[in-house]
């Protein structure tokens, strides 16, 4: 496929992603107070745009920053799920906890996500120890996220969707193990099995199931002003 055809194929999804991100950002700024998780929910769509740019490169057989196949499609998947998807799940996780401490921890993770991805990217570019640090960072993010949600008073969402959400948040604790082994130079799987057992399982089990659970639960965003008023009543 030519580069022009590849760009033509992704241009509409890119415009849709930008539009959705802008609308979410506008809604975040229209609230009574500015909530970090609502800004992150909008900012996550930047990574979806990045995924589509790399997808165009993959379709056309082009290279970006000197990387061709299989790194183009690997980067497509990481932008879509390790960045957009994982950041969206963390943003929505903020909504379910009632503990202010747990909420503060989850809001810190909103910043940790893009930092971990940049460290991984630096490792791919050849900077020493970045692969190891980035993989360990992601595992720490997922462990912290699960603990914060489970012990953070997740009473703002009904029991059924909350159980699904906990399952979704638990999956990366398993799927990150082969990623850690790969980063530390002791791979358990080859690249095709990594895509299957790490990539696809994370995409469906963590991101897909997680977003479904939060959509089912329909938890409203936090409002410290509203909660303060409720506490005073």
PDB file of C-alpha atoms in Angstrom:
ATOM      1  CA  UNK A   1       0.000   0.000   0.000  1.00  0.00           C
ATOM      2  CA  UNK A   2       1.326   3.458  -0.887  1.00  0.00           C
ATOM      3  CA  UNK A   3       1.982   6.077   1.746  1.00  0.00           C
ATOM      4  CA  UNK A   4      -0.801   8.279   0.317  1.00  0.00           C
ATOM      5  CA  UNK A   5      -3.314   5.411   0.524  1.00  0.00           C
ATOM      6  CA  UNK A   6      -2.213   4.591   4.077  1.00  0.00           C
ATOM      7  CA  UNK A   7      -2.602   8.209   5.216  1.00  0.00           C
ATOM      8  CA  UNK A   8      -6.004   8.410   3.511  1.00  0.00           C
ATOM      9  CA  UNK A   9      -7.089   5.298   5.392  1.00  0.00           C
ATOM     10  CA  UNK A  10      -6.270   6.702   8.850  1.00  0.00           C
ATOM     11  CA  UNK A  11      -7.090  10.379   8.352  1.00  0.00           C
ATOM     12  CA  UNK A  12     -10.751  10.006   9.415  1.00  0.00           C
ATOM     13  CA  UNK A  13      -9.932   8.039  12.611  1.00  0.00           C
ATOM     14  CA  UNK A  14      -7.266  10.670  13.401  1.00  0.00           C
ATOM     15  CA  UNK A  15      -9.819  13.486  13.041  1.00  0.00           C
ATOM     16  CA  UNK A  16     -12.323  11.566  15.166  1.00  0.00           C
ATOM     17  CA  UNK A  17      -9.698  10.969  17.873  1.00  0.00           C
ATOM     18  CA  UNK A  18      -8.737  14.647  17.932  1.00  0.00           C
ATOM     19  CA  UNK A  19     -12.401  15.683  18.087  1.00  0.00           C
ATOM     20  CA  UNK A  20     -13.238  13.302  20.939  1.00  0.00           C
ATOM     21  CA  UNK A  21     -10.154  14.421  22.872  1.00  0.00           C
ATOM     22  CA  UNK A  22     -11.061  18.090  22.427  1.00  0.00           C
ATOM     23  CA  UNK A  23     -14.665  17.503  23.516  1.00  0.00           C
ATOM     24  CA  UNK A  24     -13.538  15.637  26.636  1.00  0.00           C
ATOM     25  CA  UNK A  25     -11.045  18.392  27.430  1.00  0.00           C
ATOM     26  CA  UNK A  26     -13.733  21.035  26.982  1.00  0.00           C
ATOM     27  CA  UNK A  27     -16.031  19.117  29.310  1.00  0.00           C
ATOM     28  CA  UNK A  28     -13.222  18.809  31.886  1.00  0.00           C
ATOM     29  CA  UNK A  29     -12.710  22.588  31.907  1.00  0.00           C
ATOM     30  CA  UNK A  30     -16.453  23.244  32.133  1.00  0.00           C
ATOM     31  CA  UNK A  31     -16.749  21.416  35.460  1.00  0.00           C
ATOM     32  CA  UNK A  32     -16.944  23.270  38.753  1.00  0.00           C
ATOM     33  CA  UNK A  33     -13.382  22.190  39.469  1.00  0.00           C
ATOM     34  CA  UNK A  34     -10.546  20.904  37.325  1.00  0.00           C
ATOM     35  CA  UNK A  35     -10.011  17.191  37.965  1.00  0.00           C
ATOM     36  CA  UNK A  36      -6.700  15.588  36.868  1.00  0.00           C
ATOM     37  CA  UNK A  37      -8.365  12.322  35.862  1.00  0.00           C
ATOM     38  CA  UNK A  38     -10.797  14.107  33.553  1.00  0.00           C
ATOM     39  CA  UNK A  39      -7.924  15.951  31.845  1.00  0.00           C
ATOM     40  CA  UNK A  40      -6.031  12.651  31.510  1.00  0.00           C
ATOM     41  CA  UNK A  41      -9.138  11.039  30.006  1.00  0.00           C
ATOM     42  CA  UNK A  42      -8.990  13.634  27.245  1.00  0.00           C
ATOM     43  CA  UNK A  43      -5.195  13.642  26.892  1.00  0.00           C
ATOM     44  CA  UNK A  44      -5.183   9.858  26.383  1.00  0.00           C
ATOM     45  CA  UNK A  45      -6.554  10.418  22.882  1.00  0.00           C
ATOM     46  CA  UNK A  46      -3.206  11.935  21.883  1.00  0.00           C
ATOM     47  CA  UNK A  47      -1.778   8.423  22.098  1.00  0.00           C
ATOM     48  CA  UNK A  48      -4.536   7.105  19.851  1.00  0.00           C
ATOM     49  CA  UNK A  49      -3.450   9.654  17.241  1.00  0.00           C
ATOM     50  CA  UNK A  50       0.135   8.431  17.663  1.00  0.00           C
ATOM     51  CA  UNK A  51      -1.033   4.849  17.169  1.00  0.00           C
ATOM     52  CA  UNK A  52      -2.764   5.777  13.903  1.00  0.00           C
ATOM     53  CA  UNK A  53       0.355   7.569  12.606  1.00  0.00           C
ATOM     54  CA  UNK A  54       2.415   4.414  13.159  1.00  0.00           C
ATOM     55  CA  UNK A  55      -0.400   2.365  11.633  1.00  0.00           C
ATOM     56  CA  UNK A  56      -0.088   4.383   8.430  1.00  0.00           C
ATOM     57  CA  UNK A  57       3.658   3.679   8.437  1.00  0.00           C
ATOM     58  CA  UNK A  58       2.991  -0.035   8.913  1.00  0.00           C
ATOM     59  CA  UNK A  59       0.460  -0.207   6.064  1.00  0.00           C
ATOM     60  CA  UNK A  60       2.807   1.602   3.693  1.00  0.00           C
ATOM     61  CA  UNK A  61       5.915  -0.318   4.740  1.00  0.00           C
ATOM     62  CA  UNK A  62       7.579   2.962   5.758  1.00  0.00           C
ATOM     63  CA  UNK A  63       9.943   3.623   8.641  1.00  0.00           C
ATOM     64  CA  UNK A  64       9.710   6.153  11.473  1.00  0.00           C
ATOM     65  CA  UNK A  65      12.864   7.152  13.344  1.00  0.00           C
ATOM     66  CA  UNK A  66      14.580   4.347  11.482  1.00  0.00           C
ATOM     67  CA  UNK A  67      12.188   1.658  12.690  1.00  0.00           C
ATOM     68  CA  UNK A  68      10.324  -0.572  10.250  1.00  0.00           C
ATOM     69  CA  UNK A  69       8.563  -3.895  10.725  1.00  0.00           C
ATOM     70  CA  UNK A  70       7.987  -5.444  13.199  1.00  0.00           C
ATOM     71  CA  UNK A  71       8.519  -2.312  15.313  1.00  0.00           C
ATOM     72  CA  UNK A  72       5.867  -0.319  13.457  1.00  0.00           C
ATOM     73  CA  UNK A  73       3.012  -2.653  14.369  1.00  0.00           C
ATOM     74  CA  UNK A  74       4.431  -3.209  17.857  1.00  0.00           C
ATOM     75  CA  UNK A  75       4.410   0.563  18.387  1.00  0.00           C
ATOM     76  CA  UNK A  76       0.855   0.755  17.015  1.00  0.00           C
ATOM     77  CA  UNK A  77      -0.246  -1.693  19.704  1.00  0.00           C
ATOM     78  CA  UNK A  78       1.697   0.011  22.495  1.00  0.00           C
ATOM     79  CA  UNK A  79       0.334   3.458  21.668  1.00  0.00           C
ATOM     80  CA  UNK A  80      -3.208   2.093  21.513  1.00  0.00           C
ATOM     81  CA  UNK A  81      -3.206  -0.132  24.595  1.00  0.00           C
ATOM     82  CA  UNK A  82      -0.179   0.584  26.820  1.00  0.00           C
ATOM     83  CA  UNK A  83      -0.809   4.328  26.520  1.00  0.00           C
ATOM     84  CA  UNK A  84      -4.325   5.252  25.448  1.00  0.00           C
ATOM     85  CA  UNK A  85      -5.981   2.188  26.955  1.00  0.00           C
ATOM     86  CA  UNK A  86      -4.011   1.926  30.191  1.00  0.00           C
ATOM     87  CA  UNK A  87      -4.226   5.674  30.870  1.00  0.00           C
ATOM     88  CA  UNK A  88      -7.974   5.616  30.212  1.00  0.00           C
ATOM     89  CA  UNK A  89      -8.433   2.720  32.633  1.00  0.00           C
ATOM     90  CA  UNK A  90      -6.471   4.565  35.334  1.00  0.00           C
ATOM     91  CA  UNK A  91      -8.461   7.751  34.723  1.00  0.00           C
ATOM     92  CA  UNK A  92     -11.734   5.860  35.134  1.00  0.00           C
ATOM     93  CA  UNK A  93     -10.354   4.031  38.182  1.00  0.00           C
ATOM     94  CA  UNK A  94     -10.118   7.397  39.908  1.00  0.00           C
ATOM     95  CA  UNK A  95     -13.890   7.697  39.751  1.00  0.00           C
ATOM     96  CA  UNK A  96     -14.682   4.537  41.722  1.00  0.00           C
ATOM     97  CA  UNK A  97     -12.664   5.141  44.915  1.00  0.00           C
ATOM     98  CA  UNK A  98     -14.081   7.069  47.845  1.00  0.00           C
ATOM     99  CA  UNK A  99     -10.822   7.294  49.826  1.00  0.00           C
ATOM    100  CA  UNK A 100      -9.057  10.607  49.295  1.00  0.00           C
ATOM    101  CA  UNK A 101      -5.658   8.938  49.825  1.00  0.00           C
ATOM    102  CA  UNK A 102      -6.387   6.310  47.159  1.00  0.00           C
ATOM    103  CA  UNK A 103      -7.546   9.050  44.805  1.00  0.00           C
ATOM    104  CA  UNK A 104      -4.304  10.979  45.327  1.00  0.00           C
ATOM    105  CA  UNK A 105      -2.281   7.839  44.581  1.00  0.00           C
ATOM    106  CA  UNK A 106      -4.225   7.123  41.395  1.00  0.00           C
ATOM    107  CA  UNK A 107      -3.792  10.725  40.265  1.00  0.00           C
ATOM    108  CA  UNK A 108      -0.019  10.334  40.637  1.00  0.00           C
ATOM    109  CA  UNK A 109      -0.233   7.289  38.362  1.00  0.00           C
ATOM    110  CA  UNK A 110      -1.785   9.487  35.677  1.00  0.00           C
ATOM    111  CA  UNK A 111       1.618  11.191  35.413  1.00  0.00           C
ATOM    112  CA  UNK A 112       3.569   7.954  35.847  1.00  0.00           C
ATOM    113  CA  UNK A 113       1.990   6.358  32.763  1.00  0.00           C
ATOM    114  CA  UNK A 114       3.497   8.671  30.100  1.00  0.00           C
ATOM    115  CA  UNK A 115       6.812   8.765  31.976  1.00  0.00           C
ATOM    116  CA  UNK A 116       7.044   4.963  31.927  1.00  0.00           C
ATOM    117  CA  UNK A 117       6.245   4.932  28.225  1.00  0.00           C
ATOM    118  CA  UNK A 118       8.936   7.511  27.461  1.00  0.00           C
ATOM    119  CA  UNK A 119      11.463   5.423  29.403  1.00  0.00           C
ATOM    120  CA  UNK A 120      10.484   2.338  27.378  1.00  0.00           C
ATOM    121  CA  UNK A 121      10.802   4.372  24.162  1.00  0.00           C
ATOM    122  CA  UNK A 122      14.283   5.471  25.229  1.00  0.00           C
ATOM    123  CA  UNK A 123      15.184   1.825  25.754  1.00  0.00           C
ATOM    124  CA  UNK A 124      14.022   0.942  22.240  1.00  0.00           C
ATOM    125  CA  UNK A 125      16.208   3.775  20.933  1.00  0.00           C
ATOM    126  CA  UNK A 126      19.186   2.125  22.600  1.00  0.00           C
ATOM    127  CA  UNK A 127      19.610   3.912  25.938  1.00  0.00           C
ATOM    128  CA  UNK A 128      20.981   1.474  28.511  1.00  0.00           C
ATOM    129  CA  UNK A 129      18.821   0.192  31.360  1.00  0.00           C
ATOM    130  CA  UNK A 130      15.721   2.039  30.136  1.00  0.00           C
ATOM    131  CA  UNK A 131      13.974  -1.170  29.050  1.00  0.00           C
ATOM    132  CA  UNK A 132      14.451  -2.680  32.489  1.00  0.00           C
ATOM    133  CA  UNK A 133      13.421   0.464  34.369  1.00  0.00           C
ATOM    134  CA  UNK A 134      10.423   1.054  32.122  1.00  0.00           C
ATOM    135  CA  UNK A 135       9.095  -2.505  32.452  1.00  0.00           C
ATOM    136  CA  UNK A 136       9.567  -2.437  36.231  1.00  0.00           C
ATOM    137  CA  UNK A 137       7.850   0.954  36.299  1.00  0.00           C
ATOM    138  CA  UNK A 138       4.809  -0.382  34.470  1.00  0.00           C
ATOM    139  CA  UNK A 139       4.545  -3.336  36.851  1.00  0.00           C
ATOM    140  CA  UNK A 140       4.730  -0.956  39.817  1.00  0.00           C
ATOM    141  CA  UNK A 141       1.995   1.196  38.257  1.00  0.00           C
ATOM    142  CA  UNK A 142      -0.330  -1.779  37.807  1.00  0.00           C
ATOM    143  CA  UNK A 143       0.289  -3.165  41.289  1.00  0.00           C
ATOM    144  CA  UNK A 144      -0.250   0.240  42.896  1.00  0.00           C
ATOM    145  CA  UNK A 145      -3.385   0.818  40.851  1.00  0.00           C
ATOM    146  CA  UNK A 146      -4.958  -2.485  41.883  1.00  0.00           C
ATOM    147  CA  UNK A 147      -4.157  -1.982  45.573  1.00  0.00           C
ATOM    148  CA  UNK A 148      -5.432   1.625  45.520  1.00  0.00           C
ATOM    149  CA  UNK A 149      -8.743   0.592  43.974  1.00  0.00           C
ATOM    150  CA  UNK A 150      -9.342  -2.518  46.103  1.00  0.00           C
ATOM    151  CA  UNK A 151      -8.472  -0.807  49.393  1.00  0.00           C
ATOM    152  CA  UNK A 152      -9.639   2.677  48.391  1.00  0.00           C
ATOM    153  CA  UNK A 153     -13.290   2.199  49.216  1.00  0.00           C
ATOM    154  CA  UNK A 154     -14.568   1.393  45.703  1.00  0.00           C
ATOM    155  CA  UNK A 155     -18.172   2.002  46.780  1.00  0.00           C
ATOM    156  CA  UNK A 156     -19.047   4.469  44.048  1.00  0.00           C
ATOM    157  CA  UNK A 157     -19.662   1.648  41.548  1.00  0.00           C
ATOM    158  CA  UNK A 158     -22.083  -1.280  41.783  1.00  0.00           C
ATOM    159  CA  UNK A 159     -20.790  -4.703  42.822  1.00  0.00           C
ATOM    160  CA  UNK A 160     -21.136  -6.435  39.419  1.00  0.00           C
ATOM    161  CA  UNK A 161     -19.099  -4.012  37.316  1.00  0.00           C
ATOM    162  CA  UNK A 162     -16.685  -3.535  40.227  1.00  0.00           C
ATOM    163  CA  UNK A 163     -15.834  -7.252  40.192  1.00  0.00           C
ATOM    164  CA  UNK A 164     -15.141  -7.049  36.446  1.00  0.00           C
ATOM    165  CA  UNK A 165     -13.002  -3.953  36.992  1.00  0.00           C
ATOM    166  CA  UNK A 166     -10.891  -5.715  39.640  1.00  0.00           C
ATOM    167  CA  UNK A 167     -10.376  -8.664  37.276  1.00  0.00           C
ATOM    168  CA  UNK A 168      -9.287  -6.255  34.532  1.00  0.00           C
ATOM    169  CA  UNK A 169      -6.896  -4.440  36.886  1.00  0.00           C
ATOM    170  CA  UNK A 170      -5.392  -7.783  37.989  1.00  0.00           C
ATOM    171  CA  UNK A 171      -4.526  -9.060  34.509  1.00  0.00           C
ATOM    172  CA  UNK A 172      -1.389  -6.897  33.931  1.00  0.00           C
ATOM    173  CA  UNK A 173       0.179  -8.351  37.076  1.00  0.00           C
ATOM    174  CA  UNK A 174       0.440 -11.630  35.142  1.00  0.00           C
ATOM    175  CA  UNK A 175       1.017 -10.352  31.607  1.00  0.00           C
ATOM    176  CA  UNK A 176       3.844  -8.044  32.695  1.00  0.00           C
ATOM    177  CA  UNK A 177       5.974 -10.993  33.810  1.00  0.00           C
ATOM    178  CA  UNK A 178       7.015 -12.018  30.259  1.00  0.00           C
ATOM    179  CA  UNK A 179       7.560  -8.322  29.469  1.00  0.00           C
ATOM    180  CA  UNK A 180       9.904  -8.037  32.447  1.00  0.00           C
ATOM    181  CA  UNK A 181      11.750 -11.172  31.366  1.00  0.00           C
ATOM    182  CA  UNK A 182      12.072  -9.757  27.849  1.00  0.00           C
ATOM    183  CA  UNK A 183      13.350  -6.397  29.113  1.00  0.00           C
ATOM    184  CA  UNK A 184      15.947  -8.042  31.344  1.00  0.00           C
ATOM    185  CA  UNK A 185      17.283 -10.167  28.499  1.00  0.00           C
ATOM    186  CA  UNK A 186      15.756 -13.505  29.546  1.00  0.00           C
ATOM    187  CA  UNK A 187      12.742 -13.843  27.250  1.00  0.00           C
ATOM    188  CA  UNK A 188      10.141 -16.477  28.021  1.00  0.00           C
ATOM    189  CA  UNK A 189       8.418 -16.148  24.634  1.00  0.00           C
ATOM    190  CA  UNK A 190       9.463 -15.180  21.136  1.00  0.00           C
ATOM    191  CA  UNK A 191       7.980 -12.063  19.518  1.00  0.00           C
ATOM    192  CA  UNK A 192       4.887 -13.824  18.139  1.00  0.00           C
ATOM    193  CA  UNK A 193       4.026 -15.392  21.506  1.00  0.00           C
ATOM    194  CA  UNK A 194       4.711 -12.096  23.258  1.00  0.00           C
ATOM    195  CA  UNK A 195       2.129 -10.500  20.980  1.00  0.00           C
ATOM    196  CA  UNK A 196      -0.331 -13.248  21.883  1.00  0.00           C
ATOM    197  CA  UNK A 197       0.173 -13.722  25.621  1.00  0.00           C
ATOM    198  CA  UNK A 198       1.283 -10.206  26.556  1.00  0.00           C
ATOM    199  CA  UNK A 199      -0.225  -7.920  23.943  1.00  0.00           C
ATOM    200  CA  UNK A 200      -3.578  -9.491  23.064  1.00  0.00           C
ATOM    201  CA  UNK A 201      -4.371 -10.572  26.632  1.00  0.00           C
ATOM    202  CA  UNK A 202      -3.634  -7.054  27.896  1.00  0.00           C
ATOM    203  CA  UNK A 203      -5.636  -5.459  25.095  1.00  0.00           C
ATOM    204  CA  UNK A 204      -8.728  -7.590  25.692  1.00  0.00           C
ATOM    205  CA  UNK A 205      -8.427  -8.426  29.388  1.00  0.00           C
ATOM    206  CA  UNK A 206      -7.100  -5.197  30.846  1.00  0.00           C
ATOM    207  CA  UNK A 207      -8.162  -2.426  28.481  1.00  0.00           C
ATOM    208  CA  UNK A 208     -11.241  -3.956  26.843  1.00  0.00           C
ATOM    209  CA  UNK A 209     -12.721  -5.525  29.970  1.00  0.00           C
ATOM    210  CA  UNK A 210     -11.731  -2.526  32.088  1.00  0.00           C
ATOM    211  CA  UNK A 211     -13.413   0.055  29.857  1.00  0.00           C
ATOM    212  CA  UNK A 212     -16.479  -2.194  29.562  1.00  0.00           C
ATOM    213  CA  UNK A 213     -16.711  -2.494  33.360  1.00  0.00           C
ATOM    214  CA  UNK A 214     -16.487   1.263  33.891  1.00  0.00           C
ATOM    215  CA  UNK A 215     -18.983   1.926  31.090  1.00  0.00           C
ATOM    216  CA  UNK A 216     -21.362  -0.572  32.705  1.00  0.00           C
ATOM    217  CA  UNK A 217     -20.887   0.977  36.145  1.00  0.00           C
ATOM    218  CA  UNK A 218     -21.448   4.534  34.823  1.00  0.00           C
ATOM    219  CA  UNK A 219     -19.677   6.154  37.784  1.00  0.00           C
ATOM    220  CA  UNK A 220     -19.822   9.965  37.810  1.00  0.00           C
ATOM    221  CA  UNK A 221     -16.664  12.026  38.160  1.00  0.00           C
ATOM    222  CA  UNK A 222     -15.503  13.248  41.550  1.00  0.00           C
ATOM    223  CA  UNK A 223     -16.436  16.667  42.797  1.00  0.00           C
ATOM    224  CA  UNK A 224     -14.836  17.751  46.055  1.00  0.00           C
ATOM    225  CA  UNK A 225     -17.297  20.646  46.218  1.00  0.00           C
ATOM    226  CA  UNK A 226     -20.301  18.327  45.937  1.00  0.00           C
ATOM    227  CA  UNK A 227     -18.817  15.781  48.359  1.00  0.00           C
ATOM    228  CA  UNK A 228     -18.077  18.513  50.882  1.00  0.00           C
ATOM    229  CA  UNK A 229     -21.679  19.679  50.642  1.00  0.00           C
ATOM    230  CA  UNK A 230     -22.943  16.127  51.074  1.00  0.00           C
ATOM    231  CA  UNK A 231     -20.739  15.648  54.130  1.00  0.00           C
ATOM    232  CA  UNK A 232     -22.073  18.840  55.674  1.00  0.00           C
ATOM    233  CA  UNK A 233     -25.709  17.706  55.275  1.00  0.00           C
TER     234      UNK A 233
END
